[in-house]
Coordinates of C-alpha atoms in Angstrom, one line a residue:
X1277 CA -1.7 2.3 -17.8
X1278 CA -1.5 4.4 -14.6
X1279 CA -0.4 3.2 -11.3
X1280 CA -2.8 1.1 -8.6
X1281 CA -5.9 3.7 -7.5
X1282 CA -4.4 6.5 -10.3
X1283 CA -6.1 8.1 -11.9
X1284 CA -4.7 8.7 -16.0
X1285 CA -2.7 11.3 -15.2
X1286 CA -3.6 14.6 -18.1
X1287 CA -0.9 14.7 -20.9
X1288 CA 2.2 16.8 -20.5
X1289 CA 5.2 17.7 -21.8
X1290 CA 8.3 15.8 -20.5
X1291 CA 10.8 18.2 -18.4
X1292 CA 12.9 20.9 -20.8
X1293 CA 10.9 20.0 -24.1
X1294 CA 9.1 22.2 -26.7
X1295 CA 5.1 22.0 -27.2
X1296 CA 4.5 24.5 -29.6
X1297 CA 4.6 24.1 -33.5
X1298 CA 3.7 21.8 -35.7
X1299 CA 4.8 18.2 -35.0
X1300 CA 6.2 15.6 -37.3
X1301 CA 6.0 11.8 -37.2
X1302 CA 3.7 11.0 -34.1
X1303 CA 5.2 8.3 -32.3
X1304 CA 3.2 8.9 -29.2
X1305 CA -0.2 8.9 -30.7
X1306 CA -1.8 5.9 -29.0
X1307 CA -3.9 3.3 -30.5
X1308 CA -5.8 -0.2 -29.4
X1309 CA -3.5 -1.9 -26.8
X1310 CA -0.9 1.4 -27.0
X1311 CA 0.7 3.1 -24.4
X1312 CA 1.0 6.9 -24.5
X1313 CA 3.6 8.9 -23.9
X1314 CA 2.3 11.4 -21.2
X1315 CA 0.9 8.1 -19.6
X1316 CA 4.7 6.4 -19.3
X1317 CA 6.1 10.0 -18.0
X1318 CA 3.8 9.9 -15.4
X1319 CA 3.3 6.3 -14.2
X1320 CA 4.8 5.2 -10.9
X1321 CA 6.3 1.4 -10.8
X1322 CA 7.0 1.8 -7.4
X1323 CA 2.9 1.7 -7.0
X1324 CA 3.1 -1.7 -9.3
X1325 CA 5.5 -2.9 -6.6
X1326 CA 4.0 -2.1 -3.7
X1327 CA 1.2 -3.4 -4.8
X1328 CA 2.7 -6.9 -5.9
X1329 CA 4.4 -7.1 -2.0
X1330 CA 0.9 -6.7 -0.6
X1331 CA 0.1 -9.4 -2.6
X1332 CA 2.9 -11.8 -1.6
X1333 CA 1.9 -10.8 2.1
X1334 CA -1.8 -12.9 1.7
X1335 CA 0.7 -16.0 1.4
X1336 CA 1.8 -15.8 5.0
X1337 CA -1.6 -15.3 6.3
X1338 CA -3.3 -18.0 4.5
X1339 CA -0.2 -20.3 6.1
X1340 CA -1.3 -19.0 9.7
X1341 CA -5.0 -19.7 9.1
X1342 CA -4.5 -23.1 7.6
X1343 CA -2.0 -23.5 10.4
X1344 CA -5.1 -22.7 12.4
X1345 CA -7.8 -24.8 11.3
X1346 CA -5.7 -28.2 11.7
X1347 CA -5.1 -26.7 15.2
X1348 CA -8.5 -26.6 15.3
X1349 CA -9.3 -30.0 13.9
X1350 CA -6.7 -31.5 15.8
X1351 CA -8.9 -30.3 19.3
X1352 CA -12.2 -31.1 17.5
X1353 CA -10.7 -35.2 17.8
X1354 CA -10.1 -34.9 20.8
X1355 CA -13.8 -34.8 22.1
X1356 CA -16.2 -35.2 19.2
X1357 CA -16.3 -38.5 17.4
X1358 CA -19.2 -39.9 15.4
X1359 CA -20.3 -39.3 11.3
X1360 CA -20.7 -35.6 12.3
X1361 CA -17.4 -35.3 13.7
X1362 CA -15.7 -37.5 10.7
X1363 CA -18.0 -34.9 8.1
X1364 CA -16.2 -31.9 9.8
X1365 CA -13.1 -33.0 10.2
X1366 CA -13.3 -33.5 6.3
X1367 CA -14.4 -30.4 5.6
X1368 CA -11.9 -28.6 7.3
X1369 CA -9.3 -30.3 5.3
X1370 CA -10.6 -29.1 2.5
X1371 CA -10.4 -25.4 3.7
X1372 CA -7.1 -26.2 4.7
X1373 CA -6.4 -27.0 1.4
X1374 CA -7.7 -24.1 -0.3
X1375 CA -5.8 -21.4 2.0
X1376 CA -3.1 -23.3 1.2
X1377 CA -3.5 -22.8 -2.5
X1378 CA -3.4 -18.8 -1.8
X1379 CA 0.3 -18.8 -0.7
X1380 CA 2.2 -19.6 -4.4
X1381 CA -1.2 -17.7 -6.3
X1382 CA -0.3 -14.7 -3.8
X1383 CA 3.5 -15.6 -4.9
X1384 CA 2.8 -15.7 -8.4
X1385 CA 0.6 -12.4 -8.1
X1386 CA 3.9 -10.6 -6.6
X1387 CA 6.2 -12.0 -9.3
X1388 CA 3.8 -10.6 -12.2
X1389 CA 3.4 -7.2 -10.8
X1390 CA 7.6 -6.8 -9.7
X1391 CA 8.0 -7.7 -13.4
X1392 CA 5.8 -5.2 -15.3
X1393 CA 7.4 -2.6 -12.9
X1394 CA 10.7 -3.7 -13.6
X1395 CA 9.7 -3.2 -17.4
X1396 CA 8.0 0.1 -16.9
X1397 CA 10.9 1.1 -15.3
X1398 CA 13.5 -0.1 -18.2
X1399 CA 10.7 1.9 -20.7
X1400 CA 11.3 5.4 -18.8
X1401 CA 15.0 4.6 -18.9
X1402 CA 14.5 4.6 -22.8
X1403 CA 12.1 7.1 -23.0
X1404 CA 14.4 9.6 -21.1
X1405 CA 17.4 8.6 -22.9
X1406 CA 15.5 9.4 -26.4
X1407 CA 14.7 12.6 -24.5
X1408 CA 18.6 13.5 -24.1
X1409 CA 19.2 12.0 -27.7
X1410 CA 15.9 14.7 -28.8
X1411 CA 18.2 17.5 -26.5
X1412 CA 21.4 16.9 -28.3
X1413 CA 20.1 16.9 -31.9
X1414 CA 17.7 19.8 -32.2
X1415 CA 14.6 17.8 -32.2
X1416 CA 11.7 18.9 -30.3
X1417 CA 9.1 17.0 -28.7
X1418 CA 5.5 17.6 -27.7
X1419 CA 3.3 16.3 -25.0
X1420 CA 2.1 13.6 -26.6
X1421 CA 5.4 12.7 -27.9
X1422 CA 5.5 14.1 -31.6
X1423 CA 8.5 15.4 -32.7
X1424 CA 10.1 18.0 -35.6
X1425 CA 13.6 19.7 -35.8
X1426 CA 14.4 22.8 -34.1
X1427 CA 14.6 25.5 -37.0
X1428 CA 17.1 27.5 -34.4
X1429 CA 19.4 24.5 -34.2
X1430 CA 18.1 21.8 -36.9
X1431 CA 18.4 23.0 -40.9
X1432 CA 15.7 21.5 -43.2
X1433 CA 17.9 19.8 -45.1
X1434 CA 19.4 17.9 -42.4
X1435 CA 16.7 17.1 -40.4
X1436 CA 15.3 13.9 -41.7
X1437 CA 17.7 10.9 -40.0
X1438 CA 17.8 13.0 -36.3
X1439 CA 14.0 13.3 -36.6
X1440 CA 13.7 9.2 -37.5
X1441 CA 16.0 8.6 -34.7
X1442 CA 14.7 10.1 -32.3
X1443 CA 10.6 9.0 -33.1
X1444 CA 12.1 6.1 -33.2
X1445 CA 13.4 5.8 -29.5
X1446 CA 10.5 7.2 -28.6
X1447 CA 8.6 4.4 -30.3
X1448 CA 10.2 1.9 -29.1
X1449 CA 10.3 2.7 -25.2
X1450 CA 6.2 3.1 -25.5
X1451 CA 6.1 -0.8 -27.7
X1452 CA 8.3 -2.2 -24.2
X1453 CA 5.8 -0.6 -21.9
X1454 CA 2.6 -1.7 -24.3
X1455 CA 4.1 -5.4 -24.6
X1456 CA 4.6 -5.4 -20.7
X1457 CA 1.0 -4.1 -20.0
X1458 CA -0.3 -6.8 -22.2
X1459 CA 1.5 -9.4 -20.8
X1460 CA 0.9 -8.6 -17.0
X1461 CA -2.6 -8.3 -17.7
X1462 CA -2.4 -12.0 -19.3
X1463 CA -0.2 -13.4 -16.8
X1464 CA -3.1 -12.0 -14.0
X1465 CA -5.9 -13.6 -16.1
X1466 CA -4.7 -16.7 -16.4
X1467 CA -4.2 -16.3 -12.5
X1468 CA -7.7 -15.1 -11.9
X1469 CA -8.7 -17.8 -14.7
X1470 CA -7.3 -20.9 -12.7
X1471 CA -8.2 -19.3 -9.0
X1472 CA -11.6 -19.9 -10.9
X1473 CA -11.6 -23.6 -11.6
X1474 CA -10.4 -24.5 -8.0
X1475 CA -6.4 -25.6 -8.9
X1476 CA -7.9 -28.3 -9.7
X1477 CA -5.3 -30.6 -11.7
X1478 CA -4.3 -34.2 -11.4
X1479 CA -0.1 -35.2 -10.4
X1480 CA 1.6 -35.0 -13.5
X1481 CA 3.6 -38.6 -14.5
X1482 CA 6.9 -39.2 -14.5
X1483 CA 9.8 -37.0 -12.3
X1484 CA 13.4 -35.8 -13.3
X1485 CA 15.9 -37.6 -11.2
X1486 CA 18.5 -35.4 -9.4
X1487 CA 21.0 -34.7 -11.9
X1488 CA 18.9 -34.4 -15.1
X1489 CA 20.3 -32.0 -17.7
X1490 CA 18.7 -29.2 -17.6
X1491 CA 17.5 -29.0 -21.2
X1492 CA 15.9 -32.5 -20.7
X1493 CA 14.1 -30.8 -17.5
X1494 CA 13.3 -27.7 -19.1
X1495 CA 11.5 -30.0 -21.9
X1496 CA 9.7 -32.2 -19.5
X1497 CA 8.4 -28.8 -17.2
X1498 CA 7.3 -27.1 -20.7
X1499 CA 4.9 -30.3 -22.0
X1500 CA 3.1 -30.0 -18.7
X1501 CA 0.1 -27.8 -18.7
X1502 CA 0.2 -24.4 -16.5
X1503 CA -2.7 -26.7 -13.5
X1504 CA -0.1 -29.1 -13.4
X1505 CA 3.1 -27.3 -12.9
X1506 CA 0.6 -25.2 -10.1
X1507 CA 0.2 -28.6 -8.5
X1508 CA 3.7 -29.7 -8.5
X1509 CA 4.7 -25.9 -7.0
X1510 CA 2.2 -26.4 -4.0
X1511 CA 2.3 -30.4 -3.8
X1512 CA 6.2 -30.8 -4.1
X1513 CA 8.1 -27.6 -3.7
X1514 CA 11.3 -29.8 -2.9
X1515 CA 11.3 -31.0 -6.1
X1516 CA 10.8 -27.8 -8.1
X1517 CA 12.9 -25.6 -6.1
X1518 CA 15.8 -27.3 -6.4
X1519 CA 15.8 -28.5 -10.5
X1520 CA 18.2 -26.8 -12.7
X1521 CA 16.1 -26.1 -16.1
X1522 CA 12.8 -25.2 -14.5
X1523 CA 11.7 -21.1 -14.8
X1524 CA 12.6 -19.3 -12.6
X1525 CA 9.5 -18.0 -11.4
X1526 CA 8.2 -21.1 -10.7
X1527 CA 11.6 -22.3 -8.2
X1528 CA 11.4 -18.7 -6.7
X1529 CA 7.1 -20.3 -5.4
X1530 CA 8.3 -23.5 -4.4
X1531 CA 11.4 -22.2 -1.9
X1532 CA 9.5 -19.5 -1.0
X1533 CA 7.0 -22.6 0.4
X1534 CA 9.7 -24.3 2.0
X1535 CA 11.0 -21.0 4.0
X1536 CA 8.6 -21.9 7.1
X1537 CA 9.7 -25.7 6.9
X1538 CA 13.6 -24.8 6.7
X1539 CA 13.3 -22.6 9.5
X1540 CA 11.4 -25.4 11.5
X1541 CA 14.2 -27.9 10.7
X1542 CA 17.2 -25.7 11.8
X1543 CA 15.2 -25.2 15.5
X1544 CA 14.3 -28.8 15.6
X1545 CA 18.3 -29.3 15.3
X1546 CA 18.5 -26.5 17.8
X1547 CA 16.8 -27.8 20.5
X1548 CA 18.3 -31.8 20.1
X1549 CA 21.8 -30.4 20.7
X1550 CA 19.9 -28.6 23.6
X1551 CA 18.6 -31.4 25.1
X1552 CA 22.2 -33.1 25.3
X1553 CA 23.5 -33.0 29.3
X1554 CA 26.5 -32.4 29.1
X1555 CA 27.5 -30.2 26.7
X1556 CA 31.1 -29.9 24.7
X1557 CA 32.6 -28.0 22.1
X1558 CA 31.0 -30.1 19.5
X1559 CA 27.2 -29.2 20.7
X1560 CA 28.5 -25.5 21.6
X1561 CA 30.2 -25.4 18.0
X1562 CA 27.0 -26.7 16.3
X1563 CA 24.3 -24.1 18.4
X1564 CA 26.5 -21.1 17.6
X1565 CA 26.5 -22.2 13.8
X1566 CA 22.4 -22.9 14.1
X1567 CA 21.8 -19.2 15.8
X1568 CA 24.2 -17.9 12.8
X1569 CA 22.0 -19.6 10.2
X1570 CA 19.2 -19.1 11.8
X1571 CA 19.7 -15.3 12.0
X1572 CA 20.7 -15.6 8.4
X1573 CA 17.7 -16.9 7.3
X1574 CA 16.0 -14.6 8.9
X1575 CA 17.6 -11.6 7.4
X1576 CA 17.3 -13.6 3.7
X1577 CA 13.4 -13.5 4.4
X1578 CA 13.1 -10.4 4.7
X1579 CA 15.2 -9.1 1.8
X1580 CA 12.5 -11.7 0.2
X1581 CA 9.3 -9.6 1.6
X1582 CA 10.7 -6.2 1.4
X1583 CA 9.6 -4.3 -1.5
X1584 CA 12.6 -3.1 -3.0
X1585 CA 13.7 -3.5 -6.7
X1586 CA 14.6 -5.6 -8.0
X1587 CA 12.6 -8.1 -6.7
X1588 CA 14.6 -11.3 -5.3
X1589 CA 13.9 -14.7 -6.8
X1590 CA 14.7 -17.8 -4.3
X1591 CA 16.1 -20.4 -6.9
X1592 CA 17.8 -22.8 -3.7
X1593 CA 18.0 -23.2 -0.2
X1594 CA 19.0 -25.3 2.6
X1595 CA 19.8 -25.1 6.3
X1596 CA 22.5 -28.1 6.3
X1597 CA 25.8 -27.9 7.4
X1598 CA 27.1 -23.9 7.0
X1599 CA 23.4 -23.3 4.9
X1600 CA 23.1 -22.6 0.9
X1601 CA 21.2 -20.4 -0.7
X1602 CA 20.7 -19.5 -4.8
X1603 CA 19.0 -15.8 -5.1
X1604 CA 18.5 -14.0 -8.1
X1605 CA 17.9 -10.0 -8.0
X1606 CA 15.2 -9.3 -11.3
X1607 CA 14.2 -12.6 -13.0
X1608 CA 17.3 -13.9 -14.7
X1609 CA 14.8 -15.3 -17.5
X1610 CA 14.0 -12.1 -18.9
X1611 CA 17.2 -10.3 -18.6
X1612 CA 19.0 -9.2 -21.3
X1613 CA 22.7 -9.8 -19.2
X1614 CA 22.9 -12.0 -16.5
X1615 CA 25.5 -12.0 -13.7
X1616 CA 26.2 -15.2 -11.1
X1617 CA 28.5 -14.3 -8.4
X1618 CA 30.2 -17.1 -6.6
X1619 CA 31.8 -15.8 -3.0
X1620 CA 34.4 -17.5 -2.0
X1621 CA 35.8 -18.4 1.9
X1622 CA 33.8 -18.2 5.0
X1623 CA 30.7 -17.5 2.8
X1624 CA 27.4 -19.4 4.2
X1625 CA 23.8 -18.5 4.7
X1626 CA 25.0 -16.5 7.8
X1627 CA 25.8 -13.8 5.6
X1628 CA 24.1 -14.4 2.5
X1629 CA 22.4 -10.9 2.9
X1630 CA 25.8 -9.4 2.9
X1631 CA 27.2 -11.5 -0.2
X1632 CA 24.0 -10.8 -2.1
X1633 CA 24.8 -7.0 -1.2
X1634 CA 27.4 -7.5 -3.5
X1635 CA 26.3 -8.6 -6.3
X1636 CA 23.7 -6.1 -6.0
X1637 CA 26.5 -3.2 -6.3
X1638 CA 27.5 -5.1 -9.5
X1639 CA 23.8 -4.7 -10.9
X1640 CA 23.7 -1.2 -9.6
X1641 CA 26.3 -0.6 -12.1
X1642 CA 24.9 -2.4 -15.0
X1643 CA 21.7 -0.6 -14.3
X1644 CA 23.7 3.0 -14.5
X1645 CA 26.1 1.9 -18.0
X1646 CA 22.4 0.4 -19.6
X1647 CA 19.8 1.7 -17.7
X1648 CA 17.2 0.7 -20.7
X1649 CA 17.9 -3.0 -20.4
X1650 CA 16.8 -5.8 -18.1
X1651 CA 19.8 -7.3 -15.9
X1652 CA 20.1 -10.3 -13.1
X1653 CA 22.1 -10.5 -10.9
X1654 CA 22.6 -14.4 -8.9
X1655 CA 24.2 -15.1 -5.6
X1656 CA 25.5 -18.7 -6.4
X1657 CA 26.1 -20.1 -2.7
X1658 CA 25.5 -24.0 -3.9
X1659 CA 28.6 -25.2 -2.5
X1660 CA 30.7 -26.0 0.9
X1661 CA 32.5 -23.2 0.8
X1662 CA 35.5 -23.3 3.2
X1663 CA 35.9 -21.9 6.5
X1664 CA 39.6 -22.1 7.2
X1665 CA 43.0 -21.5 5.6
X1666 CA 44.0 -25.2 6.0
X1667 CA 40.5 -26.2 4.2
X1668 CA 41.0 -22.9 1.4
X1669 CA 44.6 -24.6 1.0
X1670 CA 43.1 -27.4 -0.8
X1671 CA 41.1 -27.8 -4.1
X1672 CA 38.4 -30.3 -3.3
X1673 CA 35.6 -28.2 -2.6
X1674 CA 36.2 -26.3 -5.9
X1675 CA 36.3 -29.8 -7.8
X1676 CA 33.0 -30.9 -5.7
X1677 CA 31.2 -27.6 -6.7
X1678 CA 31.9 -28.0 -10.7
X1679 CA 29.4 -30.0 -11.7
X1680 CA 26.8 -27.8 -9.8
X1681 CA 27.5 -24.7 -11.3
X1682 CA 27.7 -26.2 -14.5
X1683 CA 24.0 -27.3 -14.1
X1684 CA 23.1 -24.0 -13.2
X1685 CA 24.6 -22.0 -15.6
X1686 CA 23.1 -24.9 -18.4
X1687 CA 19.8 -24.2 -16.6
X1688 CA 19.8 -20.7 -16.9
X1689 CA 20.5 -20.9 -20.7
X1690 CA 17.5 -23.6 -21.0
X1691 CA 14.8 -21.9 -19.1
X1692 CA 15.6 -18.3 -20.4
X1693 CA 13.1 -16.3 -22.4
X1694 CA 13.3 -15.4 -25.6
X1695 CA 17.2 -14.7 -27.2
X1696 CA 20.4 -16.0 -25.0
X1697 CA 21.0 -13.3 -22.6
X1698 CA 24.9 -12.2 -22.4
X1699 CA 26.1 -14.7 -19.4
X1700 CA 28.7 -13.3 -17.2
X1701 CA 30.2 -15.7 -14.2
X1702 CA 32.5 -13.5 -11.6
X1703 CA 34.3 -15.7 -8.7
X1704 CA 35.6 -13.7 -5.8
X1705 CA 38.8 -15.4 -3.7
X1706 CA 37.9 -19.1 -3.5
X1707 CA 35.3 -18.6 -5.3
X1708 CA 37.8 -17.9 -8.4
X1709 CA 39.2 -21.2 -8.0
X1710 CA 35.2 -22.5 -8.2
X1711 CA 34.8 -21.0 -11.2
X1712 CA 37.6 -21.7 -13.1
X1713 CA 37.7 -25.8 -11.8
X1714 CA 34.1 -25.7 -13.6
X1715 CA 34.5 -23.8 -16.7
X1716 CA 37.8 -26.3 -16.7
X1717 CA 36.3 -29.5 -15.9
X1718 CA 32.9 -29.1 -17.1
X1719 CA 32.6 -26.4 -19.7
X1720 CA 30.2 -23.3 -18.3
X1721 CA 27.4 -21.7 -20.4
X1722 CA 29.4 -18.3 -19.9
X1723 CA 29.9 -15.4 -22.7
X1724 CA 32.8 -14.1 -19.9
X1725 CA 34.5 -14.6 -16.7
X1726 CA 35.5 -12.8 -13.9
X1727 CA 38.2 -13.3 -11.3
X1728 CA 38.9 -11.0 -8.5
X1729 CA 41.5 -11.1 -5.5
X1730 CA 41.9 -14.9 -7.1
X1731 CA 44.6 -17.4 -5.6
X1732 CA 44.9 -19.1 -8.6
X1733 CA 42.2 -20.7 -11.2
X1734 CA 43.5 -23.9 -11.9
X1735 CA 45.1 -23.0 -15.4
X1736 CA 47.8 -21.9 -17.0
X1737 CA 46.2 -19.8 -20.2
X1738 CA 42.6 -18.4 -20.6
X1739 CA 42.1 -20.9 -23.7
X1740 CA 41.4 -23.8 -21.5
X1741 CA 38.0 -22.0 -20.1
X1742 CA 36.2 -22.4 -22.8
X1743 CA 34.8 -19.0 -23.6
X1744 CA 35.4 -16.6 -26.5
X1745 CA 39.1 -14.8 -27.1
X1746 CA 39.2 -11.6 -24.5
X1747 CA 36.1 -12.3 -22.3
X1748 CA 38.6 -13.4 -19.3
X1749 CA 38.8 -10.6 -16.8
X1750 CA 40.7 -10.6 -13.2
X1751 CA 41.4 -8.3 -10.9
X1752 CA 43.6 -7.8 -7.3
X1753 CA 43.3 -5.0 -5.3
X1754 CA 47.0 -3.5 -4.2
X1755 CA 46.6 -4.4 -0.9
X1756 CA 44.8 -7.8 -1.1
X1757 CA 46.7 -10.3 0.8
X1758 CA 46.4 -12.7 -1.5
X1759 CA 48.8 -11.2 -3.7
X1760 CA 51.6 -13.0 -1.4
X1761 CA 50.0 -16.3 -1.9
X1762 CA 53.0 -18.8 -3.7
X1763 CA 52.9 -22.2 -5.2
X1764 CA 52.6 -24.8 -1.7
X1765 CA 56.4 -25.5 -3.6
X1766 CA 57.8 -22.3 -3.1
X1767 CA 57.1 -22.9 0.2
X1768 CA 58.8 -25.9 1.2
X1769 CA 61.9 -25.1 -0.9
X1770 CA 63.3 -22.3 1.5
X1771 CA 63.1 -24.7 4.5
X1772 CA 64.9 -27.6 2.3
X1773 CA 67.4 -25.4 0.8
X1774 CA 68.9 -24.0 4.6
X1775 CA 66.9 -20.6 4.4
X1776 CA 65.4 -19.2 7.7
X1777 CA 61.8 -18.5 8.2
X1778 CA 62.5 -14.6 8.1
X1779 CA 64.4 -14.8 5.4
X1780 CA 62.0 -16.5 3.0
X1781 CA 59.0 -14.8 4.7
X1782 CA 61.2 -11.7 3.5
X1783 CA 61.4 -13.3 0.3
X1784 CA 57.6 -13.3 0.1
X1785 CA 57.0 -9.7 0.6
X1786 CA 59.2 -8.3 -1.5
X1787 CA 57.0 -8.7 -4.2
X1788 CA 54.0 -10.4 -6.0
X1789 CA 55.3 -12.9 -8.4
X1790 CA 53.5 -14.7 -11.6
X1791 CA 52.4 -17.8 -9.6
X1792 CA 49.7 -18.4 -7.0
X1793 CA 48.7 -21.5 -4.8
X1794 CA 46.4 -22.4 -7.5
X1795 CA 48.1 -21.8 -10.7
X1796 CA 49.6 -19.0 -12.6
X1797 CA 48.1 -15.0 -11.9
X1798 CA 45.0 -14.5 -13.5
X1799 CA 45.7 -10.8 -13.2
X1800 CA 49.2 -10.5 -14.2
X1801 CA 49.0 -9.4 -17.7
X1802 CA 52.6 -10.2 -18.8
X1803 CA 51.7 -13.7 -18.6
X1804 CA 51.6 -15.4 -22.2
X1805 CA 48.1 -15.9 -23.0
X1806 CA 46.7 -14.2 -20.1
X1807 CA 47.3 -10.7 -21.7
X1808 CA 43.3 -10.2 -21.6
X1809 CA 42.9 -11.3 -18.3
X1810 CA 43.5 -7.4 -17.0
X1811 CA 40.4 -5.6 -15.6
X1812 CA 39.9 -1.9 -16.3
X1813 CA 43.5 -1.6 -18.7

């Protein structure tokens, strides 16, 4: 297993370790389907990465050339008729067709090779941790990864269980990076298996209506075989894109399609308000929101092409009203944790760059506390999030975006691989409110929850969100100004009670208090029944 164009790199021994002595229990000897040990010190998954972008980059291009040919076909009508002219014009369709097949193989290629670099790279974290472990015990370890105790450090008699340990480790960072290699090679001949046969697959029966629990969705996208859900990717990407319970990987093809069209719709939108003589605030309002979005979308595609890790997954998107958009960093169905970040004011494809910057700082951190494991982290912008203080007054839009996150986070739990991954949900101002409305209302597939700089989440305890005892977290920066939010009560009573403005705007300042405009303090932690709700304690 080297990198693309590498040569197996000759065996050595990892930085600061011993290769001289006699070594015990070989848990880097490699056998049939085995990765080494010299060979996952040395391989690069920045090559597998690079190489999956190049990949993604032979979508675009087969979109241009198809793009060209009906150009193409589209002049041939023009002046040449007849059953030549009626032959060709068939033909070309059916080139058209295939280049259009290239862009979600390309896609799919991409996916495959961000993945196995994404394992290699959580099978070096563990390799190098049972390194440190191998450093702190007294065991030594050779080149090829065989260890024995240290008789400096490491007496005979207690040598056995640091020894185990430590082969062990190494054992089982080599099985990840075997397992992975196997499966990208699988996941690429099955590719290369179907590019063979021509995509050739009939439309499957029956559809999911909008709506569908996921789980049912999930069972209906499993019983179909691999040609047809390649059909419904590249024949219906609306569909697929959008439908809580379907993989990930394929929604991430079928918006990734739709990129190209979404842009086209936001500059057909463009140039109708454009074209109206005279202009007012409404057109000027709604062509400074278009350039915003389309400038957003813009920015989101190219996060999407670049080639840094982790690779982004496009599980939603659309260019109506202030834009959504649903992007996961790493594949949220192989993670071992999963994050989904819900922003909260203002927040819009404008800037969904910026928010997914932040939930990329969250998974930063995972990736530093378990740097072995596989982690997600999801930008949930599914909802109308609001734009000014008199909309953010009111709960509506949190109640309207309940159902919606509850779909996702049900989808997420249906599609996943393998065991549940640890779910986390974190709501960020308005976004709080979001969060806790749904977990209320709706019940979220959640193992925790996380409020920060919150107004209020719609409760008065942490029992009434429906997730374990202690996995309720908030916190409020000192300085956050929503830490002089009150009840819309507390307002009203100074003015009804004689007090002047100044005096209950003095009021205000003096101090937080236990209530917000949405309920009680999440992060208070003298509040009965919200004791847990305290981040970092």
């Amino acid at each position: 297993m080297t990198g693309p164009g590498q040569a197996a790199a000759p065996e050595q021994a990892a930085p600061g370790q011993a290769t001289q002595g006699r070594a015990a229990p070989a848990a880097g000897q490699v056998g049939p389907g085995q990765v080494g040990y010299a060979q996952l010190w040395t391989v690069d998954p920045a090559a597998w990465r690079a190489t999956g972008v190049a990949w993604a980059s032979l979508a675009g291009l087969g979109e241009r050339r198809a793009g060209e040919l009906a150009d193409g076909a589209t002049v041939l009508r023009s002046g040449w008729s007849g059953q030549a002219a009626g032959a060709a014009e068939v033909r070309l369709a059916e080139l058209r067709a295939e280049l259009l097949t290239l862009a979600p193989a390309a896609i799919e290629a991409d996916q495959t090779l961000a993945e196995f670099a994404a394992r290699l790279t959580a099978a070096r974290a563990r390799l190098s941790a049972a390194v440190t472990l191998a450093d702190t015990a007294g065991v030594l370890v050779d080149r090829w990864g065989q260890v024995r105790p240290d008789p400096g450090r490491l007496p005979a008699d207690r040598a056995g269980p640091p020894v185990v340990a430590v082969a062990s480790a190494i054992r089982g960072a080599l099985d990840l990076a075997a397992a992975a290699d196997r499966e990208a090679a699988d996941r690429l001949g099955q590719l290369a298996e179907a590019a063979g046969s021509g995509w050739s697959a009939r439309p499957p029966p029956g559809r999911p209506a909008p709506g569908t629990d996921p789980n049912l969705v999930n069972l209906w996208w499993t019983g179909l075989t691999p040609a047809e859900r390649r059909w419904l990717v590249g024949h219906e990407p609306d569909l697929v894109g959008r439908l809580d319970g379907i993989p990930a990987v394929a929604r991430d093809q079928a918006n990734r399609l739709l990129l190209g069209a979404r842009r086209e719709a936001l500059l057909a939108q463009w140039g109708q308000l454009l074209a109206r003589v005279p202009r007012g605030p409404v057109e000027l309002a709604g062509l400074r929101r278009i350039d915003a979005a389309l400038a957003g979308l813009d920015a989101l595609a190219a996060r999407l092409a670049a080639p840094e890790t982790p690779r982004a997954y496009l599980l939603g998107l659309e260019v109506g009203g202030e834009g959504r958009a649903v992007v996961a960093l790493g594949n949220p169905d192989r993670a071992t944790g999963i994050l989904t970040y819900v922003p909260g004011m203002t927040a819009g494809l404008d800037d969904a760059t910026g928010e997914l910057g932040r939930a990329a700082r969250v998974l930063s951190r995972c990736a530093e506390l378990a740097p072995g494991e596989e982690t997600s982290a999801v930008l949930w912008l599914d909802y109308d999030a609001p734009d000014f203080l008199h909309e953010a007054a009111l709960d509506w839009q949190a109640r309207a975006a309940g159902d919606g996150l509850h779909r996702f986070q049900e989808g997420l739990r249906a599609s996943h691989d393998g065991p549940a991954a640890r779910q986390t949900v974190l709501g960020h101002s308005y976004g709080s409110l979001v969060v806790g409305t749904a977990a209320r209302d709706h019940g979220l597939a959640a193992d925790a929850l996380v409020f920060v700089g919150s107004p209020g989440v719609g409760v008065a305890h942490a029992s009434e969100l429906g997730v374990p005892p202690g996995q309720v977290w908030a916190s409020t920066a000192p300085d956050d100004v929503i830490r002089l939010t009150r009840p819309p009560g507390e307002l009203i009573r100074p003015a009804i009670n004689g007090i002047s403005p100044l005096g209950a705007l003095t009021d205000l300042l003096a101090g937080p208090g236990d209530e917000r405009w949405f309920g009680r303090d999440p992060a208070n932690p003298a509040l009965d029944g919200m004791a847990k709700i305290v981040l970092g304690r």
